[in-house]
Amino acid sequence: MKIKSLLSAVILFLVTGIVQAKPQFGRALLFNENWRFNLSDEKDGNQPGLNDSKWRLLNLPHDWSVEGVYSPDKASATGYLPGGIAWYRKTFTVPDTEKGNNVFIYFEGVYNHSEVFVNGHSVGKRPNGYISFMYDLTPYIRYGEENLISVHVDHSLDADSRWYSGSGIYRDVYLIYASPVHLDLWGVYFKATNISDKKADVSIETTMNNSLPDGANVKISHEIIDPVSRKVVAKSSKNLEIGAKLKETTKQTLFITSPKRWSLDQPNLYTIKTTVTLDGKVIDQNEQQIGLRDIKFDPDKGFALNGVWTKVKGVCIHHDAGCLGSAVPRDVWRRRLITLKKMGCNGIRMTHNPQAPDVYELCDELGMLVMDEAFDEWEFAKKKWIKGWNKGTPGYQGAASYFNEWSDKDLRDMILRDRNHASIIMWSIGNEVDYPNDPYSHPILDNAGINQPVKGGYLPNNPKAERLGGIAKRLTAIVHGLDTSRPVTAGLAGVVMSNETDYPYALDITGYNYTEDRYAQDHTKYPDRVIFGSENGHSLESWRVVRDTEYIFGQFIWTGIDYLGESGAWPSRGFYTGFLDFGGFLKPRGHFRQALWSAKPVAYIGTYHQPEKKNYLSTDAWPLWNYNEGEMIRVVCYTNASKARLMLNGKQAGEVINYDDNTGVIHWDIPYQEGKLEVIGMDIDNQETCNYALQSSGRPNAITAQSDLSSIRKNRGVAQVVVQIVDEKGIPVMISEDEVTCTIEGPVELLGLEASNNSDMGNYNDNVQRVYHGRLMAYVQATGKEGKINLKFTAPWLKEATVTIEAK
């Protein structure tokens, strides 16, 4: 194509402007609407002549596994839900006006073993279900005519994960129109250095892609826009000669005066606007947000953000949201992350795979530190529990089957996609790949104590642990080749064994999973090693060692949010130790953690029958005040106040009790009396700083429903409605198990009803759900039209509740 033809081809691009999207080049359009779906291995699913009119019509993102039936014959590892094989198809027309432009399709994630076809031609395969990828459709596109995209998804090996993965095209899809000379996929990379109160140096590497048979000379311009004033505060331009059918990279340095740093409390985000011109005409443009911050890791001091030594109070998360499965809308993630931040959490570990781009963007916006992670297994598959948790005969399906072939590209694509996020402070190349005897083994296992099961000691027929070092060096080199601004880490499960290999020495910083007892001795033995808790339990002791040990910079608790999979024996939907439940509600243990982590005064009380063991102090006590008159009840208080007073019906119950750092729990044993139970947190001068109250409830009388939003975007906006059972006085009834029916009117669809009951293995695809602890969460999504949305919640013998939301 000649240059003049190229310029005429981008007229539409100039007229319609830029749609900001994750590929970070070209004119990207969401491609989620009106796909045909068939849950079967259709023989000719890629052929244009196939009649798919009877296939299901749906919008993406879509997870078919969560629509399945929970069954005890399915793998407990993935939540007793099915996998399978399916096809997705969509017809579309590329206008004649796009002739001369290239056409691409970009998938944020397809689980898994996907193959994409256009007009019957295969354009690529990708086995990894968590990696974003793109294909060039241009050679097969018929401009001005109907085209067909077909996607084959093979999740027939449905026990291929240790947690729930979901199945299908479960993240967004984009169709991209781009000039033949365009910014490369994820082609703008920035790095800020020499950050001070006076200035910051911003280096920007730009990679261009030229698919023309001739060379092209382009001008690349960058503007940096202030997060507050929205004015341009720095700009630079540079010419670049790109050879025919080649990629070229150029570098520019810009200077920002009086920079506004990105921090946990003030997550300031500048905007880089990149414009590419050819002969004075704009041929590509992109905007993305960046944060200016300085990070430092030290073996003796821990972690510093912008020069301030900081403890990472982190949690591990998976990618599902209960009844929504893995197709989780951005608004749902926003609510969950805000709840975690209010709890005092400042760190998120993306376990154990890249997450949806929305999650990183939200962490940037909210001020959360991220540990991004690539793999849960390397060359050998881990055990997958099929009929219960940690028992029975395991399976060995998994990502190891394609690791050797795809790991370099998968890791490279994760780094390229995510490296501009201010929130990310470290890259993890693996999680527990060194779990002793699963599968790697070493003679040290015969005589060393490890804080995890090691059955049979050294197993000489298993793969040798020494293999880990070589793989770690290879993966670390890939990361360092793409980003030198962050360290490489991994979550080590068998650190005693790994210390006998090159594995930990290939890392920049070293994560310890559940091996807090190794911190002190390894800090002494390996004084140059930066150590942190990459995965930890909920105990107070595991937090205190972080809090009180200068060189341990943080921990990531397993887990932040309840998730599907890794289920116990039937009935069990998933792993239930989160601070938040499946519906995103803060659990009692979340209140306990808030008392440990929050900088604001907090107090909470929960109750249970007086235990036989006098010293039993639960951190899972629900806020219930309904017992038989005179029963002895233990009231536990989770607070960060210096002391606390308990009040029952306006009178002090028991003594004022000082906070006990050995337990983190204040408690009283008192006889039950109907009414109001309140705790008052006080400082050392007996001044009230916080309080929390419970009220005895009567019988269920009515339903209340409250939406987080009064209006939602007409284009797939989501409202989250909290449904609560109350008595005639409006007091929540914790012991209610009423069955609620949701009916809707207006341009909206019901995505799901989530009550957060781990043992409820019923139907989550209808509009009926039994509440748990007296409440549930309803998710509704607009369908693209404006109008009023009416939601009605009913239950036998209860007063109904209605909610009106407007789609705009």
Coordinates of C-alpha atoms in Angstrom, one line a residue, residues 77-427:
A77 CA -11.1 -28.6 43.1
T78 CA -13.1 -26.6 40.8
G79 CA -16.3 -26.3 42.9
Y80 CA -18.3 -29.3 41.7
L81 CA -19.2 -27.5 38.5
P82 CA -18.8 -28.8 34.9
G83 CA -16.5 -27.8 32.1
G84 CA -17.0 -29.0 28.5
I85 CA -16.5 -27.9 24.9
A86 CA -18.4 -25.1 23.3
W87 CA -18.5 -22.7 20.3
Y88 CA -19.2 -19.0 20.1
R89 CA -20.0 -17.3 16.8
K90 CA -20.7 -13.8 15.7
T91 CA -21.4 -12.2 12.4
F92 CA -20.3 -8.6 11.7
T93 CA -19.7 -6.2 8.8
V94 CA -16.5 -4.2 8.3
P95 CA -17.6 -1.0 6.4
D96 CA -16.1 -0.3 3.0
T97 CA -14.8 2.9 4.5
E98 CA -12.4 0.8 6.6
K99 CA -10.6 -0.5 3.4
G100 CA -6.9 0.2 3.9
N101 CA -7.1 -0.2 7.7
N102 CA -6.1 -3.4 9.4
V103 CA -8.6 -5.3 11.5
F104 CA -7.7 -7.1 14.8
I105 CA -9.6 -9.0 17.5
Y106 CA -8.5 -8.8 21.1
F107 CA -9.6 -11.1 23.8
E108 CA -9.0 -10.2 27.5
G109 CA -9.4 -13.9 28.5
V110 CA -10.9 -17.1 27.2
Y111 CA -10.9 -20.2 29.4
N112 CA -9.3 -22.2 27.9
H113 CA -7.6 -24.0 25.0
S114 CA -9.2 -21.6 22.6
E115 CA -9.0 -21.4 18.8
V116 CA -10.3 -18.5 16.8
F117 CA -11.5 -18.6 13.2
V118 CA -12.5 -15.8 10.8
N119 CA -14.6 -16.8 7.8
G120 CA -13.6 -20.4 8.4
H121 CA -9.8 -19.7 8.6
S122 CA -7.9 -20.4 11.8
V123 CA -6.1 -17.3 13.0
G124 CA -4.6 -18.7 16.2
K125 CA -4.7 -20.9 19.3
R126 CA -4.1 -20.1 23.0
P127 CA -4.2 -22.7 25.7
N128 CA -3.8 -20.4 28.7
G129 CA -7.2 -19.2 29.9
Y130 CA -5.9 -16.2 31.8
I131 CA -3.7 -14.4 29.2
S132 CA -5.0 -11.6 27.0
F133 CA -4.2 -12.1 23.3
M134 CA -4.9 -10.6 19.8
Y135 CA -5.1 -11.8 16.3
D136 CA -4.8 -10.0 12.9
L137 CA -7.9 -10.7 10.9
T138 CA -7.0 -8.5 7.9
P139 CA -6.0 -11.2 5.4
Y140 CA -9.4 -12.9 5.7
I141 CA -11.7 -9.9 6.1
R142 CA -14.3 -9.1 3.3
Y143 CA -14.9 -5.4 3.5
G144 CA -18.5 -4.2 3.0
E145 CA -19.7 -7.8 3.5
E146 CA -20.7 -10.1 6.3
N147 CA -17.9 -11.8 8.2
L148 CA -18.0 -14.6 10.7
I149 CA -15.9 -14.9 13.9
S150 CA -16.0 -18.4 15.5
V151 CA -14.3 -19.3 18.8
H152 CA -13.8 -22.9 19.8
V153 CA -13.3 -23.4 23.6
D154 CA -12.1 -26.7 24.9
H155 CA -12.4 -27.1 28.7
S156 CA -13.2 -30.8 28.5
L157 CA -10.3 -31.3 31.0
D158 CA -12.5 -29.6 33.7
A159 CA -10.4 -30.7 36.7
D160 CA -7.4 -28.7 35.4
S161 CA -7.2 -26.2 38.2
R162 CA -6.9 -26.2 42.0
W163 CA -9.7 -23.6 42.1
Y164 CA -12.7 -22.6 40.1
S165 CA -11.7 -21.3 36.7
G166 CA -14.9 -20.9 34.8
S167 CA -15.3 -21.7 31.1
G168 CA -15.8 -19.6 28.0
I169 CA -15.2 -16.0 26.8
Y170 CA -15.4 -14.6 30.3
R171 CA -13.8 -11.3 29.8
D172 CA -14.3 -8.4 27.3
V173 CA -13.6 -8.7 23.6
Y174 CA -12.6 -5.8 21.3
L175 CA -12.6 -5.4 17.5
I176 CA -9.9 -3.0 16.5
Y177 CA -9.4 -0.9 13.3
A178 CA -5.9 0.4 12.9
S179 CA -3.8 2.1 10.3
P180 CA -1.2 -0.4 8.7
V181 CA 1.3 1.8 10.6
H182 CA 0.2 1.8 14.2
L183 CA 1.3 1.6 17.8
D184 CA 2.1 -1.9 18.7
L185 CA -0.1 -3.9 21.0
W186 CA 0.7 -2.6 24.5
G187 CA 3.4 -0.5 22.7
V188 CA 3.8 2.5 25.0
Y189 CA 5.8 1.8 28.1
F190 CA 6.7 4.5 30.7
K191 CA 9.1 4.5 33.6
A192 CA 9.5 7.4 36.1
T193 CA 12.8 8.0 37.8
N194 CA 14.5 10.6 39.9
I195 CA 11.2 11.6 41.5
S196 CA 11.5 14.4 44.0
D197 CA 9.3 17.3 45.2
K198 CA 10.7 19.4 42.4
K199 CA 10.7 17.1 39.4
A200 CA 10.3 13.7 37.9
D201 CA 12.0 12.2 34.8
V202 CA 9.5 10.2 32.7
S203 CA 11.0 7.9 30.1
I204 CA 8.6 6.6 27.4
E205 CA 9.4 3.8 25.1
T206 CA 7.2 3.6 22.0
T207 CA 7.0 0.6 19.8
M208 CA 5.5 1.0 16.3
N209 CA 4.3 -1.7 13.9
N210 CA 4.5 -1.2 10.2
S211 CA 2.7 -3.9 8.1
L212 CA 3.3 -2.0 4.8
P213 CA 5.7 -3.2 2.1
D214 CA 7.3 0.2 2.2
G215 CA 9.1 2.1 5.0
A216 CA 7.3 4.9 6.8
N217 CA 8.6 8.0 8.6
V218 CA 6.3 8.9 11.5
K219 CA 6.2 11.5 14.2
I220 CA 5.5 10.3 17.7
S221 CA 4.3 12.9 20.2
H222 CA 3.6 12.4 23.9
E223 CA 1.7 14.7 26.2
I224 CA 1.4 14.2 30.0
I225 CA -1.7 15.6 31.5
D226 CA -2.0 16.7 35.1
P227 CA -4.4 14.6 37.3
V228 CA -6.0 17.7 38.9
S229 CA -5.8 20.6 36.5
R230 CA -6.1 18.4 33.3
K231 CA -3.5 20.7 31.7
V232 CA -0.5 19.4 29.7
V233 CA 2.5 19.6 32.0
A234 CA 5.1 18.0 29.7
K235 CA 5.4 17.1 26.1
S236 CA 7.9 15.8 23.6
S237 CA 8.0 14.7 19.9
K238 CA 10.4 12.5 17.9
N239 CA 10.6 11.2 14.3
L240 CA 11.0 7.5 13.7
E241 CA 11.8 5.7 10.5
I242 CA 10.1 2.2 10.4
G243 CA 11.3 -0.3 7.9
A244 CA 8.9 -2.3 5.7
K245 CA 7.0 -5.0 7.7
L246 CA 9.0 -4.3 10.8
K247 CA 8.6 -3.1 14.4
E248 CA 10.8 -0.3 15.7
T249 CA 11.1 1.2 19.2
T250 CA 12.1 4.7 20.2
K251 CA 12.6 6.4 23.5
Q252 CA 11.8 9.9 24.8
T253 CA 12.3 11.5 28.2
L254 CA 9.9 14.1 29.6
F255 CA 10.3 16.2 32.7
I256 CA 7.4 17.0 35.1
T257 CA 7.9 19.8 37.7
S258 CA 6.4 19.5 41.1
P259 CA 5.0 16.0 40.5
K260 CA 2.0 14.7 42.3
R261 CA 3.0 11.3 43.5
W262 CA 0.8 8.2 43.4
S263 CA 0.3 6.8 46.9
L264 CA -2.0 4.7 49.0
D265 CA -3.9 7.8 50.3
Q266 CA -3.6 9.9 47.2
P267 CA -3.5 7.7 44.1
N268 CA -2.8 10.5 41.7
L269 CA -3.0 9.4 38.1
Y270 CA -1.5 11.4 35.2
T271 CA -2.5 10.7 31.6
I272 CA -0.1 10.0 28.8
K273 CA -1.6 10.9 25.5
T274 CA 0.4 9.5 22.5
T275 CA -0.2 10.7 19.0
V276 CA 1.3 9.3 15.9
T277 CA 1.3 11.4 12.7
L278 CA 2.4 10.6 9.1
D279 CA 2.8 13.6 6.7
G280 CA 1.0 15.7 9.2
K281 CA -2.0 13.5 9.6
V282 CA -2.9 11.6 12.7
I283 CA -2.8 7.8 12.1
D284 CA -2.9 6.5 15.7
Q285 CA -3.6 7.8 19.1
N286 CA -3.8 6.4 22.6
E287 CA -4.4 7.6 26.2
Q288 CA -3.5 5.7 29.4
Q289 CA -3.2 6.6 33.0
I290 CA 0.1 6.4 34.9
G291 CA 1.2 7.0 38.5
L292 CA 4.5 8.5 39.6
R293 CA 5.9 6.6 42.6
D294 CA 9.1 5.4 43.9
I295 CA 9.5 1.9 45.4
K296 CA 12.4 0.4 47.3
F297 CA 13.0 -3.0 48.8
D298 CA 15.7 -3.5 51.5
P299 CA 16.7 -6.8 53.3
D300 CA 16.8 -5.0 56.7
K301 CA 14.2 -2.2 56.3
G302 CA 11.5 -3.9 54.2
F303 CA 9.5 -1.9 51.6
A304 CA 9.3 1.8 51.0
L305 CA 6.8 3.7 48.9
N306 CA 7.9 7.2 48.0
G307 CA 10.6 7.0 50.7
V308 CA 8.1 5.9 53.5
W309 CA 8.8 2.5 55.0
T310 CA 5.4 0.7 54.6
K311 CA 3.9 -2.5 55.8
V312 CA 1.9 -4.3 53.1
K313 CA -1.4 -5.5 54.6
G314 CA -2.4 -7.7 51.7
V315 CA -4.8 -10.4 50.7
C316 CA -4.8 -13.1 48.1
I317 CA -7.8 -13.1 45.7
H318 CA -9.2 -15.4 42.9
H319 CA -11.1 -14.1 39.9
D320 CA -14.7 -15.3 40.5
A321 CA -17.6 -13.7 42.4
G322 CA -19.8 -16.5 43.6
C323 CA -23.0 -16.9 41.5
L324 CA -21.4 -14.7 38.8
G325 CA -18.6 -17.2 38.2
S326 CA -15.6 -15.7 36.4
A327 CA -17.5 -13.2 34.3
V328 CA -17.3 -10.4 36.9
P329 CA -18.4 -6.9 36.0
R330 CA -16.1 -4.0 36.9
D331 CA -18.7 -2.5 39.2
V332 CA -18.7 -5.6 41.3
W333 CA -14.9 -5.5 41.6
R334 CA -15.0 -1.9 42.6
R335 CA -17.3 -2.5 45.5
R336 CA -15.2 -5.5 46.7
L337 CA -11.9 -3.6 46.6
I338 CA -13.4 -0.6 48.3
T339 CA -14.7 -2.9 51.1
L340 CA -11.2 -4.4 51.5
K341 CA -9.6 -1.0 51.6
K342 CA -12.0 0.2 54.3
M343 CA -11.0 -2.9 56.2
G344 CA -7.4 -1.6 56.2
C345 CA -6.1 -3.8 53.4
N346 CA -3.6 -2.1 51.1
G347 CA -2.3 -5.0 49.0
I348 CA -3.7 -7.5 46.5
R349 CA -2.0 -10.6 45.3
M350 CA -3.4 -11.8 42.0
T351 CA -3.4 -15.5 42.8
H352 CA -2.3 -17.3 40.8
N353 CA -2.7 -15.9 37.4
P354 CA -3.2 -12.5 35.6
Q355 CA -6.5 -11.0 36.4
A356 CA -8.9 -8.9 34.3
P357 CA -7.5 -5.5 33.3
D358 CA -10.4 -3.9 35.3
V359 CA -9.0 -5.1 38.5
Y360 CA -5.6 -3.5 38.0
E361 CA -7.2 -0.2 36.9
L362 CA -9.3 -0.1 40.0
C363 CA -6.2 -0.8 42.2
D364 CA -4.5 2.1 40.4
E365 CA -7.5 4.4 41.1
L366 CA -8.1 3.3 44.7
G367 CA -4.5 3.1 45.9
M368 CA -3.8 -0.6 46.3
L369 CA -0.4 -2.4 46.0
V370 CA -0.4 -5.3 43.7
M371 CA 1.7 -8.5 43.4
D372 CA 1.0 -9.7 39.9
E373 CA 1.4 -13.5 39.3
A374 CA 1.9 -15.6 36.3
F375 CA 1.8 -19.3 37.1
D376 CA 0.6 -21.9 39.7
E377 CA 2.5 -24.7 38.2
W378 CA 5.5 -25.1 35.9
E379 CA 6.6 -28.2 34.0
F380 CA 4.8 -30.7 36.2
A381 CA 1.1 -30.7 37.2
K382 CA 0.1 -30.4 40.8
K383 CA -2.5 -32.6 42.6
K384 CA -6.1 -31.7 41.9
W385 CA -8.5 -33.0 44.5
I386 CA -11.5 -34.6 42.8
K387 CA -13.7 -36.0 45.6
G388 CA -13.1 -33.7 48.5
W389 CA -10.3 -31.5 49.9
N390 CA -6.9 -33.1 50.6
K391 CA -8.2 -36.6 50.5
G392 CA -9.0 -39.3 47.9
T393 CA -7.1 -40.0 44.7
P394 CA -5.9 -36.8 43.1
G395 CA -6.0 -35.9 39.4
Y396 CA -3.1 -34.3 37.4
Q397 CA -4.7 -32.3 34.7
G398 CA -3.4 -28.7 34.5
A399 CA -1.5 -25.9 32.9
A400 CA 1.8 -27.9 33.1
S401 CA 0.7 -29.6 29.8
Y402 CA 1.6 -26.5 27.8
F403 CA 4.1 -24.7 30.1
N404 CA 7.2 -25.6 28.2
E405 CA 5.8 -24.5 24.9
W406 CA 3.9 -21.3 26.1
S407 CA 5.4 -20.1 29.3
D408 CA 7.8 -17.6 27.8
K409 CA 5.1 -16.0 25.7
D410 CA 2.5 -16.1 28.4
L411 CA 4.9 -14.4 30.9
R412 CA 6.0 -11.8 28.3
D413 CA 2.4 -10.9 27.4
M414 CA 1.5 -10.5 31.1
I415 CA 4.4 -8.1 31.7
L416 CA 3.8 -6.1 28.5
R417 CA 0.0 -5.7 29.2
D418 CA 0.4 -4.8 32.9
R419 CA 3.7 -2.9 33.3
N420 CA 2.3 0.6 33.2
H421 CA 0.1 0.1 36.3
A422 CA 1.2 2.2 39.3
S423 CA -0.3 -0.4 41.6
I424 CA 2.0 -3.2 40.6
I425 CA 5.1 -3.3 42.8
M426 CA 6.4 -6.8 42.0
W427 CA 6.1 -9.7 39.5

